[in-house]
Amino acid sequence: MQRPQLIEVYNCLCDEKRLRIVHLLAQSPLCVCHLQDILGLTQVAASKRLAYLRQRGLVESRRHEQWMIYSLPAKRTRELDWQLRCLQDCLTTHPVFGDDLRKLKDRQSDCCWVAGVAGAALTASVRSSKSKLTSR
Amino acid sequence: MQRPQLIEVYNCLCDEKRLRIVHLLAQSPLCVCHLQDILGLTQVAASKRLAYLRQRGLVESRRHEQWMIYSLPAKRTRELDWQLRCLQDCLTTHPVFGDDLRKLKDRQSDCCWVAGVAGAALTASVRSSKSKLTSR
DNA sequence: GACCTATATGCACATGAAGGTATATTCCTG
DNA sequence: CAGGAATATACCTTCATGTGCATATAGGTC
């Protein structure tokens, strides 16, 4: 929504879970259920953290069928850009954050990841594989 | 003390006063009374924030005669370096932070600033001008 | 329309950080 | 050594924030 000033960016990133969310979204847009799954959060905890980030302009969301796809904003402030570069440089080798990336890879064939990245059309083949998601 | 990990750096910088302290110390080492003065903090508030930053490794302190001189650590982690570059790039034109720098300039002839920067010897001339500081 | 899945939000509670007061510590000066 | 200035810290109160539960909303399927 609003353009993030530096302090608000810092406020967003000073919580481990929020930082992991932004780090993941820097790789790819994701739906709530995947973030929830990768981070081991309850639905409420994931949703509230995403709302927190959205209200401060660090992430954007769009609905795609039954999923909300979260992504980093298309237009980024200089402040946010600095942080994204910093995460890229400082976190990829970190055990927890590296693990997150690995878990992300494992899920990149799932339907709502495809939906998130493709953005528009959801093919019949994807639609038929949706049952895979029902795991929690 | 300890080496600051990224989340701890963010925790330190997500408070406006702490961010202003780090921004000022990026320009020059300073004693507590100057930080207190520039930021308009009480003695306790300034001291507590500096303790917070010190415990997380973002600043170091050394005593010089009756003053504690705070400065950024000589050896900086990659995480901290990123943030210092970011502050440099994002804050200098910001009204509040720019103001701080101006106030800093005004005080650069004062005794404990000289003590902080020179570090070692405190000349007699400086010593005699100390009364300037007593303004709370 | 009934029901399911995915997601958001209001409410109540617990926890952590910030601010203030009082006090302790250290150094300096006479 | 007495007194003052600079700084730190313990204790208490207050306020913000995270968390869980219950519930609301929205889209999809049959």
Coordinates of C-alpha atoms (C1' of nucleotides) in Angstrom, one line a residue:
Chain A
M1 CA 0.0 0.0 0.0
Q2 CA 2.2 2.8 1.2
R3 CA 5.8 3.3 0.3
P4 CA 8.0 1.8 2.9
Q5 CA 10.4 4.2 4.7
L6 CA 13.5 2.8 6.1
I7 CA 12.4 2.4 9.7
E8 CA 9.3 0.5 8.6
V9 CA 11.4 -1.8 6.4
Y10 CA 13.6 -2.5 9.5
N11 CA 10.5 -3.1 11.6
C12 CA 9.3 -5.6 9.1
L13 CA 12.5 -7.5 8.9
C14 CA 13.4 -7.7 12.5
D15 CA 11.2 -10.7 13.1
E16 CA 12.7 -14.0 12.0
K17 CA 9.5 -15.3 10.4
R18 CA 8.8 -12.1 8.5
L19 CA 12.4 -12.0 7.3
R20 CA 12.1 -15.5 6.1
I21 CA 8.9 -14.6 4.3
V22 CA 10.5 -11.7 2.5
H23 CA 13.6 -13.8 1.7
L24 CA 11.3 -16.5 0.1
L25 CA 9.3 -14.0 -1.8
A26 CA 12.5 -12.5 -3.2
Q27 CA 12.9 -15.9 -5.0
S28 CA 9.3 -16.3 -6.3
P29 CA 5.7 -15.3 -5.6
L30 CA 4.0 -17.7 -3.3
C31 CA 0.6 -18.5 -1.9
V32 CA -0.1 -18.4 1.8
C33 CA -0.4 -22.2 2.1
H34 CA 3.2 -22.6 0.9
L35 CA 4.6 -20.0 3.1
Q36 CA 2.7 -21.6 6.0
D37 CA 4.0 -25.0 5.1
I38 CA 7.7 -23.9 4.6
L39 CA 7.8 -21.8 7.7
G40 CA 5.8 -24.2 9.9
L41 CA 3.3 -21.5 10.8
T42 CA -0.4 -21.9 11.6
Q43 CA -2.7 -20.4 9.1
V44 CA -3.5 -17.4 11.4
A45 CA 0.2 -16.7 12.1
A46 CA 1.1 -16.8 8.4
S47 CA -1.9 -14.6 7.5
K48 CA -1.2 -12.0 10.1
R49 CA 2.4 -11.7 9.3
L50 CA 1.6 -11.2 5.6
A51 CA -1.0 -8.6 6.6
Y52 CA 1.7 -6.9 8.6
L53 CA 4.1 -6.8 5.6
R54 CA 1.3 -5.8 3.2
Q55 CA 0.2 -2.9 5.3
R56 CA 3.7 -1.6 5.3
G57 CA 4.2 -2.0 1.6
L58 CA 6.8 -4.7 1.6
V59 CA 4.6 -7.3 -0.2
E60 CA 1.7 -7.2 -2.5
S61 CA -1.1 -9.7 -2.9
R62 CA -3.5 -10.7 -5.6
R63 CA -6.1 -13.3 -5.6
H64 CA -5.9 -16.1 -8.1
E65 CA -8.9 -18.4 -7.9
Q66 CA -9.0 -19.7 -4.3
W67 CA -5.4 -18.6 -3.5
M68 CA -3.9 -15.4 -2.4
I69 CA -0.6 -15.0 -4.2
Y70 CA 1.9 -12.8 -2.3
S71 CA 4.9 -11.2 -4.0
L72 CA 7.3 -8.4 -3.6
P73 CA 6.0 -5.1 -5.0
A74 CA 6.8 -4.4 -8.7
K75 CA 7.9 -0.9 -7.9
R76 CA 10.4 -1.0 -5.0
T77 CA 11.7 1.8 -3.0
R78 CA 15.4 2.4 -2.8
E79 CA 15.2 1.3 0.9
L80 CA 13.7 -2.0 0.1
D81 CA 16.1 -2.6 -2.8
W82 CA 19.0 -2.2 -0.5
Q83 CA 17.6 -4.8 1.9
L84 CA 16.8 -7.3 -0.8
R85 CA 20.4 -7.1 -2.0
C86 CA 21.6 -7.5 1.5
L87 CA 19.5 -10.6 2.1
Q88 CA 20.7 -12.0 -1.1
D89 CA 24.3 -11.5 0.0
C90 CA 24.0 -12.4 3.7
L91 CA 21.4 -15.1 4.0
T92 CA 21.8 -17.7 1.2
T93 CA 24.4 -19.6 3.2
H94 CA 22.6 -19.3 6.5
P95 CA 21.3 -22.8 7.6
V96 CA 17.7 -21.7 8.3
F97 CA 17.3 -19.5 5.3
G98 CA 19.1 -21.9 3.0
D99 CA 16.8 -24.7 4.2
D100 CA 13.8 -22.5 3.3
L101 CA 15.1 -22.2 -0.3
R102 CA 15.5 -26.0 -0.5
K103 CA 11.9 -26.5 0.7
L104 CA 10.8 -24.0 -1.8
K105 CA 12.4 -26.0 -4.6
D106 CA 10.5 -29.1 -3.5
R107 CA 7.3 -27.3 -3.9
Q108 CA 7.8 -25.5 -7.2
S109 CA 5.8 -28.0 -9.1
D110 CA 2.7 -27.6 -7.0
C111 CA -0.4 -26.0 -8.3
C112 CA -0.5 -22.8 -6.5
W113 CA 3.1 -22.1 -7.0
V114 CA 2.5 -22.5 -10.7
A115 CA -0.5 -20.3 -10.3
G116 CA 1.5 -17.7 -8.6
V117 CA 4.3 -17.6 -11.1
A118 CA 2.3 -18.1 -14.2
G119 CA -0.2 -15.6 -12.7
A120 CA -2.9 -16.1 -15.2
A121 CA -4.0 -19.3 -16.8
L122 CA -4.2 -22.5 -14.7
T123 CA -4.0 -25.5 -17.0
A124 CA -6.2 -28.5 -16.6
S125 CA -3.2 -30.7 -15.8
V126 CA -2.4 -28.4 -12.9
R127 CA -6.0 -28.3 -11.8
S128 CA -6.2 -32.1 -11.7
S129 CA -3.1 -32.3 -9.5
K130 CA -4.5 -30.0 -6.9
S131 CA -5.2 -32.9 -4.5
K132 CA -1.5 -33.0 -3.7
L133 CA -2.1 -29.8 -1.8
T134 CA -4.6 -31.1 0.7
S135 CA -1.8 -32.2 3.0
R136 CA -2.7 -29.9 5.8
Chain B
M1 CA 30.4 -7.6 22.2
Q2 CA 29.1 -10.3 20.0
R3 CA 29.0 -10.2 16.3
P4 CA 25.7 -8.9 15.0
Q5 CA 23.6 -11.2 12.9
L6 CA 21.2 -9.7 10.5
I7 CA 18.1 -9.9 12.6
E8 CA 19.8 -8.3 15.5
V9 CA 21.0 -5.5 13.3
Y10 CA 17.4 -5.0 12.1
N11 CA 16.2 -5.1 15.7
C12 CA 18.7 -2.4 16.6
L13 CA 17.8 -0.1 13.6
C14 CA 14.0 -0.4 13.8
D15 CA 13.7 2.2 16.5
E16 CA 14.0 5.8 15.3
K17 CA 16.3 6.9 18.1
R18 CA 18.6 4.0 17.8
L19 CA 18.7 4.5 14.0
R20 CA 19.6 8.1 14.5
I21 CA 22.4 7.1 17.0
V22 CA 23.9 4.7 14.5
H23 CA 23.6 7.2 11.7
L24 CA 25.5 9.8 13.8
L25 CA 28.1 7.4 14.9
A26 CA 28.7 6.6 11.3
Q27 CA 30.0 10.1 10.9
S28 CA 32.1 10.3 14.0
P29 CA 32.6 8.8 17.5
L30 CA 30.6 10.7 20.1
C31 CA 30.2 10.9 23.8
V32 CA 26.9 10.2 25.5
C33 CA 26.2 13.8 26.3
H34 CA 26.3 14.9 22.7
L35 CA 24.1 12.1 21.5
Q36 CA 21.7 13.0 24.3
D37 CA 21.8 16.6 23.3
I38 CA 21.4 16.1 19.6
L39 CA 18.6 13.6 19.9
G40 CA 16.8 15.4 22.7
L41 CA 16.9 12.4 25.0
T42 CA 17.1 12.2 28.8
Q43 CA 20.3 10.8 30.2
V44 CA 18.7 7.5 31.1
A45 CA 17.0 7.1 27.7
A46 CA 20.3 7.7 25.9
S47 CA 22.3 5.4 28.1
K48 CA 19.8 2.6 27.8
R49 CA 19.7 2.8 24.0
L50 CA 23.5 2.8 23.8
A51 CA 23.6 -0.2 26.1
Y52 CA 21.1 -1.9 23.8
L53 CA 23.2 -1.3 20.8
R54 CA 26.4 -2.2 22.6
Q55 CA 25.0 -5.6 23.8
R56 CA 24.2 -6.4 20.2
G57 CA 27.6 -5.4 18.9
L58 CA 26.5 -2.4 16.8
V59 CA 28.6 0.1 18.8
E60 CA 31.6 0.0 21.0
S61 CA 32.5 2.2 23.9
R62 CA 35.6 3.3 25.6
R63 CA 36.2 5.6 28.5
H64 CA 38.1 8.8 28.0
E65 CA 38.5 10.6 31.3
Q66 CA 35.0 11.3 32.5
W67 CA 33.3 10.6 29.1
M68 CA 32.3 7.4 27.5
I69 CA 33.0 7.6 23.8
Y70 CA 30.8 5.5 21.6
S71 CA 31.7 4.5 18.1
L72 CA 31.0 2.0 15.5
P73 CA 33.1 -1.2 15.9
A74 CA 36.4 -1.2 14.1
K75 CA 35.7 -4.7 12.7
R76 CA 32.3 -4.7 11.1
T77 CA 30.3 -7.7 9.9
R78 CA 29.1 -7.8 6.4
E79 CA 25.6 -7.4 7.7
L80 CA 26.4 -4.2 9.5
D81 CA 28.4 -2.9 6.5
W82 CA 25.4 -3.3 4.3
Q83 CA 23.3 -1.2 6.6
L84 CA 25.8 1.5 7.0
R85 CA 26.0 1.9 3.2
C86 CA 22.2 1.9 3.1
L87 CA 22.0 4.6 5.7
Q88 CA 24.5 6.7 3.9
D89 CA 22.5 6.3 0.7
C90 CA 19.0 6.7 2.1
L91 CA 19.1 9.1 5.0
T92 CA 21.4 12.0 4.3
T93 CA 18.6 13.9 2.6
H94 CA 15.9 13.0 5.1
P95 CA 14.8 16.0 7.2
V96 CA 15.3 14.5 10.7
F97 CA 18.6 12.8 9.9
G98 CA 19.9 15.7 7.9
D99 CA 19.2 17.9 10.9
D100 CA 21.1 15.6 13.1
L101 CA 24.2 16.0 10.9
R102 CA 23.8 19.7 11.1
K103 CA 23.6 19.7 14.9
L104 CA 26.6 17.4 14.9
K105 CA 28.6 20.0 12.9
D106 CA 27.8 22.6 15.5
R107 CA 29.3 20.6 18.3
Q108 CA 32.4 19.4 16.6
S109 CA 34.5 21.9 18.5
D110 CA 33.3 20.9 21.9
C111 CA 35.7 19.2 24.2
C112 CA 34.3 15.7 24.4
W113 CA 33.9 15.6 20.6
V114 CA 37.6 16.4 20.4
A115 CA 38.3 13.8 23.0
G116 CA 36.3 11.2 21.1
V117 CA 38.0 11.9 17.8
A118 CA 41.5 12.6 19.0
G119 CA 41.1 9.7 21.4
A120 CA 44.1 10.4 23.5
A121 CA 45.4 13.7 24.6
L122 CA 43.1 16.4 25.9
T123 CA 44.8 19.8 25.6
A124 CA 44.6 22.4 28.2
S125 CA 42.7 24.7 25.9
V126 CA 40.0 22.2 25.5
R127 CA 39.9 21.4 29.2
S128 CA 39.4 25.1 30.0
S129 CA 36.4 25.2 27.6
K130 CA 34.6 22.4 29.3
S131 CA 32.1 24.8 31.0
K132 CA 30.3 25.0 27.7
L133 CA 29.1 21.5 28.2
T134 CA 27.3 22.1 31.4
S135 CA 24.1 23.0 29.5
R136 CA 22.3 19.9 30.6
Chain C
dG1 C1' -27.6 -23.9 -2.3
dA2 C1' -24.6 -27.0 0.7
dC3 C1' -20.1 -27.8 1.6
dC4 C1' -15.2 -27.5 1.3
dT5 C1' -10.8 -25.0 1.0
dA6 C1' -8.1 -20.9 1.5
dT7 C1' -7.6 -16.8 3.7
dA8 C1' -8.6 -12.7 6.8
dT9 C1' -9.9 -10.5 11.1
dG10 C1' -11.9 -9.3 15.8
dC11 C1' -11.1 -10.3 20.6
dA12 C1' -8.7 -11.6 24.8
dC13 C1' -4.3 -12.7 26.8
dA14 C1' 0.6 -12.9 27.6
dT15 C1' 5.1 -11.1 26.9
dG16 C1' 8.7 -7.8 25.9
dA17 C1' 10.4 -3.3 25.3
dA18 C1' 10.3 1.8 26.5
dG19 C1' 10.0 5.5 29.8
dG20 C1' 10.7 7.4 34.6
dT21 C1' 12.7 7.6 39.4
dA22 C1' 16.2 6.6 42.3
dT23 C1' 20.6 5.2 43.0
dA24 C1' 25.3 3.3 42.1
dT25 C1' 29.8 3.9 39.9
dT26 C1' 33.7 6.3 38.0
dC27 C1' 36.5 10.1 37.1
dC28 C1' 38.0 14.8 37.9
dT29 C1' 38.9 19.0 40.7
dG30 C1' 40.2 21.5 44.6
Chain D
dC1 C1' 38.8 13.2 50.8
dA2 C1' 34.5 16.0 49.6
dG3 C1' 31.7 17.3 46.0
dG4 C1' 30.4 17.5 41.2
dA5 C1' 29.8 15.8 36.5
dA6 C1' 29.1 11.8 33.4
dT7 C1' 27.3 7.5 32.9
dA8 C1' 25.1 3.0 34.1
dT9 C1' 21.6 0.1 36.1
dA10 C1' 17.8 -1.9 39.0
dC11 C1' 13.0 -1.5 39.7
dC12 C1' 8.4 -0.3 38.4
dT13 C1' 4.7 1.1 35.3
dT14 C1' 2.9 1.4 30.7
dC15 C1' 2.2 0.3 26.1
dA16 C1' 2.9 -2.2 21.8
dT17 C1' 3.0 -6.7 19.6
dG18 C1' 2.6 -11.6 18.9
dT19 C1' -0.4 -15.6 19.6
dG20 C1' -4.4 -18.5 19.8
dC21 C1' -9.4 -19.1 19.3
dA22 C1' -13.4 -18.3 17.1
dT23 C1' -15.5 -16.6 13.3
dA24 C1' -16.2 -14.3 8.9
dT25 C1' -15.5 -14.0 3.8
dA26 C1' -14.6 -15.6 -0.8
dG27 C1' -14.0 -18.9 -4.5
dG28 C1' -14.8 -23.7 -6.2
dT29 C1' -17.3 -28.1 -6.7
dC30 C1' -21.2 -31.0 -6.9

